[in-house]
Coordinates of C-alpha atoms in Angstrom, one line a residue:
M1 CA 68.0 112.7 107.1
T2 CA 70.0 110.0 105.4
F3 CA 70.1 109.5 101.7
G4 CA 71.0 106.3 100.0
F5 CA 69.8 103.3 98.1
A6 CA 69.6 99.6 98.4
P7 CA 71.6 97.7 95.8
S8 CA 69.3 96.1 93.2
S9 CA 69.2 92.4 92.6
A10 CA 70.8 93.0 89.2
A11 CA 73.8 94.8 90.9
S12 CA 74.1 91.9 93.3
L13 CA 74.2 89.4 90.4
S14 CA 76.8 91.5 88.7
T15 CA 79.0 91.5 91.7
S16 CA 78.6 87.7 92.1
A17 CA 79.5 87.3 88.4
A18 CA 82.6 89.5 88.8
S19 CA 83.7 87.5 91.8
A20 CA 83.2 84.2 89.9
N21 CA 85.4 85.5 87.1
R22 CA 88.3 85.9 89.5
V23 CA 88.8 82.1 89.5
L24 CA 90.5 80.3 86.7
E25 CA 89.3 76.8 85.8
P26 CA 92.0 74.1 85.0
A27 CA 91.0 74.3 81.3
E28 CA 91.5 78.1 81.2
W29 CA 94.8 77.8 82.9
A30 CA 96.0 75.1 80.5
A31 CA 94.9 77.3 77.5
A32 CA 96.8 80.3 78.9
G33 CA 100.2 78.9 77.6
I34 CA 101.9 78.8 81.0
P35 CA 105.6 78.0 80.4
L36 CA 106.7 74.6 81.7
L37 CA 109.3 74.3 84.4
R38 CA 112.4 72.4 83.2
S39 CA 113.2 71.1 86.7
P40 CA 110.0 71.4 88.8
R41 CA 111.3 69.3 91.7
E42 CA 114.4 71.4 92.0
V43 CA 112.4 74.6 92.1
V44 CA 110.0 73.1 94.7
S45 CA 112.7 71.7 96.9
G46 CA 114.6 75.0 96.8
L47 CA 111.7 77.1 97.8
H48 CA 110.7 74.6 100.4
A49 CA 114.2 74.7 101.9
R50 CA 114.3 78.5 101.9
H51 CA 110.9 79.3 103.3
R52 CA 109.8 76.2 105.1
P53 CA 106.1 76.9 104.3
G54 CA 103.4 75.8 106.7
L55 CA 99.7 75.3 105.9
T56 CA 98.1 78.3 104.3
T57 CA 101.5 79.7 103.4
A58 CA 102.2 81.0 99.9
V59 CA 105.7 81.5 98.3
V60 CA 106.0 83.6 95.3
A61 CA 109.3 83.4 93.4
V62 CA 110.8 85.1 90.4
L63 CA 113.0 83.1 88.1
D64 CA 115.2 84.3 85.2
S65 CA 115.4 82.7 81.8
D66 CA 117.8 80.1 83.0
E67 CA 115.4 79.2 85.9
R68 CA 117.7 80.7 88.5
L69 CA 116.0 82.3 91.5
R70 CA 116.1 86.1 91.5
A71 CA 113.8 86.9 94.3
S72 CA 111.2 85.2 96.6
A73 CA 108.8 86.0 99.4
S74 CA 106.5 84.0 101.6
F75 CA 103.4 85.1 103.4
T76 CA 100.4 83.5 105.1
R77 CA 96.9 83.7 103.7
R78 CA 94.7 85.8 106.0
S79 CA 91.4 85.8 104.2
A80 CA 89.0 82.9 104.6
S81 CA 87.4 83.4 101.2
A82 CA 88.9 82.5 97.9
D83 CA 89.0 85.8 96.1
G84 CA 91.4 86.2 93.2
W85 CA 91.3 90.0 93.4
M86 CA 92.5 90.0 97.0
Y87 CA 95.2 87.3 96.1
R88 CA 96.3 89.5 93.2
N89 CA 96.8 92.5 95.4
T90 CA 98.7 90.5 98.0
L91 CA 101.0 88.9 95.3
L92 CA 101.6 92.3 93.6
S93 CA 102.5 93.8 97.0
Q94 CA 105.0 91.0 97.7
L95 CA 106.5 91.3 94.2
R96 CA 106.9 95.1 94.4
R97 CA 108.7 94.5 97.7
V98 CA 111.3 92.1 96.5
I99 CA 112.0 92.9 92.8
P100 CA 111.7 95.9 90.4
H101 CA 109.0 95.7 87.7
D102 CA 109.8 94.9 84.1
L103 CA 107.0 97.0 82.6
R104 CA 109.3 98.8 80.2
R105 CA 110.2 95.6 78.4
R106 CA 108.1 94.6 75.4
T107 CA 108.4 91.0 76.3
P108 CA 108.8 89.7 79.8
V109 CA 112.1 87.9 80.5
R110 CA 111.5 86.9 84.1
T111 CA 108.8 84.4 85.3
A112 CA 106.9 84.3 88.6
V113 CA 105.8 81.0 90.0
L114 CA 103.7 80.4 93.1
L115 CA 103.9 77.6 95.6
Y116 CA 100.9 77.3 98.0
C117 CA 100.9 74.9 101.0
R118 CA 97.4 73.8 101.9
E119 CA 95.3 71.0 103.3
G120 CA 93.7 68.4 101.0
D121 CA 95.2 66.6 98.0
G122 CA 96.7 67.8 94.8
R123 CA 93.4 68.1 92.9
W124 CA 92.2 71.5 91.8
T125 CA 90.0 73.5 94.2
E126 CA 88.2 76.9 93.9
E127 CA 90.9 78.4 96.1
D128 CA 93.6 77.2 93.6
G129 CA 91.6 78.8 90.8
A130 CA 91.6 82.1 92.8
W131 CA 95.4 81.9 93.3
M132 CA 95.8 81.2 89.6
W133 CA 93.7 84.3 88.7
G134 CA 95.7 86.4 91.1
L135 CA 99.1 85.2 89.9
R136 CA 98.2 85.8 86.3
D137 CA 96.9 89.3 86.9
A138 CA 99.8 90.2 89.3
C139 CA 102.4 89.1 86.7
T140 CA 100.7 91.3 84.0
L141 CA 100.8 94.3 86.3
H142 CA 104.4 93.8 87.2
G143 CA 105.7 93.0 83.8
L144 CA 106.5 89.3 84.4
R145 CA 105.6 86.1 82.7
C146 CA 103.0 84.0 84.5
G147 CA 104.6 80.8 85.5
A148 CA 103.6 77.6 87.3
Y149 CA 101.2 77.3 90.1
I150 CA 102.3 74.5 92.5
T151 CA 100.4 73.1 95.5
L152 CA 102.1 71.5 98.5
T153 CA 100.0 69.1 100.5
R154 CA 100.6 66.2 102.9
D155 CA 100.6 64.0 99.9
G156 CA 103.5 65.9 98.2
W157 CA 103.7 68.6 95.5
Q158 CA 101.8 69.0 92.3
V159 CA 102.2 71.4 89.4
L160 CA 98.6 72.1 88.5
G161 CA 97.7 71.9 84.8
E162 CA 100.8 69.8 84.0
G163 CA 100.2 66.5 85.7
R164 CA 103.7 66.6 87.2
G165 CA 104.3 66.1 90.9
G166 CA 106.1 64.1 93.6
R167 CA 105.9 62.9 97.1
H168 CA 108.8 64.9 98.5
P169 CA 108.9 67.6 99.7
S170 CA 105.4 67.6 101.3
A171 CA 103.6 69.8 103.8
G172 CA 105.2 69.2 107.1
S173 CA 108.3 67.4 105.8
E174 CA 111.8 68.5 106.7
P175 CA 113.5 70.7 104.2
E176 CA 116.0 69.0 101.9
P177 CA 119.4 70.5 101.1
V178 CA 119.1 73.6 98.9
A179 CA 119.4 72.5 95.3
M180 CA 117.9 75.3 93.2
S181 CA 120.5 77.3 91.4
E182 CA 120.8 80.9 92.3
A183 CA 122.1 84.0 90.5
P184 CA 125.9 84.1 90.6
P185 CA 127.5 86.6 92.9
R186 CA 128.4 90.0 91.4
I187 CA 132.1 90.2 90.4
P188 CA 133.6 93.4 91.7
R189 CA 135.0 95.8 89.1
T190 CA 138.8 95.7 88.7
G191 CA 141.2 98.6 88.1
G192 CA 142.2 101.7 89.9
A193 CA 144.0 102.4 93.2
A194 CA 141.3 100.8 95.3
S195 CA 141.6 97.5 93.3
D196 CA 145.4 97.5 93.8
V197 CA 144.9 97.9 97.6
L198 CA 142.5 94.9 97.7
R199 CA 144.9 92.8 95.7
R200 CA 147.8 93.6 98.0
A201 CA 145.7 92.8 101.0
A202 CA 144.6 89.5 99.6
A203 CA 148.2 88.5 98.8
R204 CA 149.3 88.9 102.5

């Protein structure tokens, strides 16, 4: 004998409502106080050159307070449905893979931005709203500031909610030379016998 129950219509409505809440409308995104990028084209060009995203490819990047790239990862969307919860889990997994969390800080000092390459034009879609929801939630769970959401289409790039965009780069275009500033290389510590050996070797 099998025991179980069929979900009630109320439960189904509750599930649908929860799913609908995993999408951010443009007005909600604008009201969230997302920090503006100082040089959006430089950020977009840098990520495009590094990851060469194709259609349905997302690039999540972490920038420091000077807008220098600290870490980034790209991946292809696998789910056909626009579900902010699934996008959140995927983004969080990528962030955990490339950079330690900042949950011990009272105020986030690093910002995560998301570049998504898709079909269509730069106007907001429900899929964009799901990515926005996912990015905002993933940033909260990883101790980061939620930054810009950028679409890359055949028409060019667009920072949603800001009205800033450009024609290059675009989906399918050749990468431009890397322009986005990176974190400076670590300077090795000086002093001690090992340092003297390195200096003598460099002088030869």
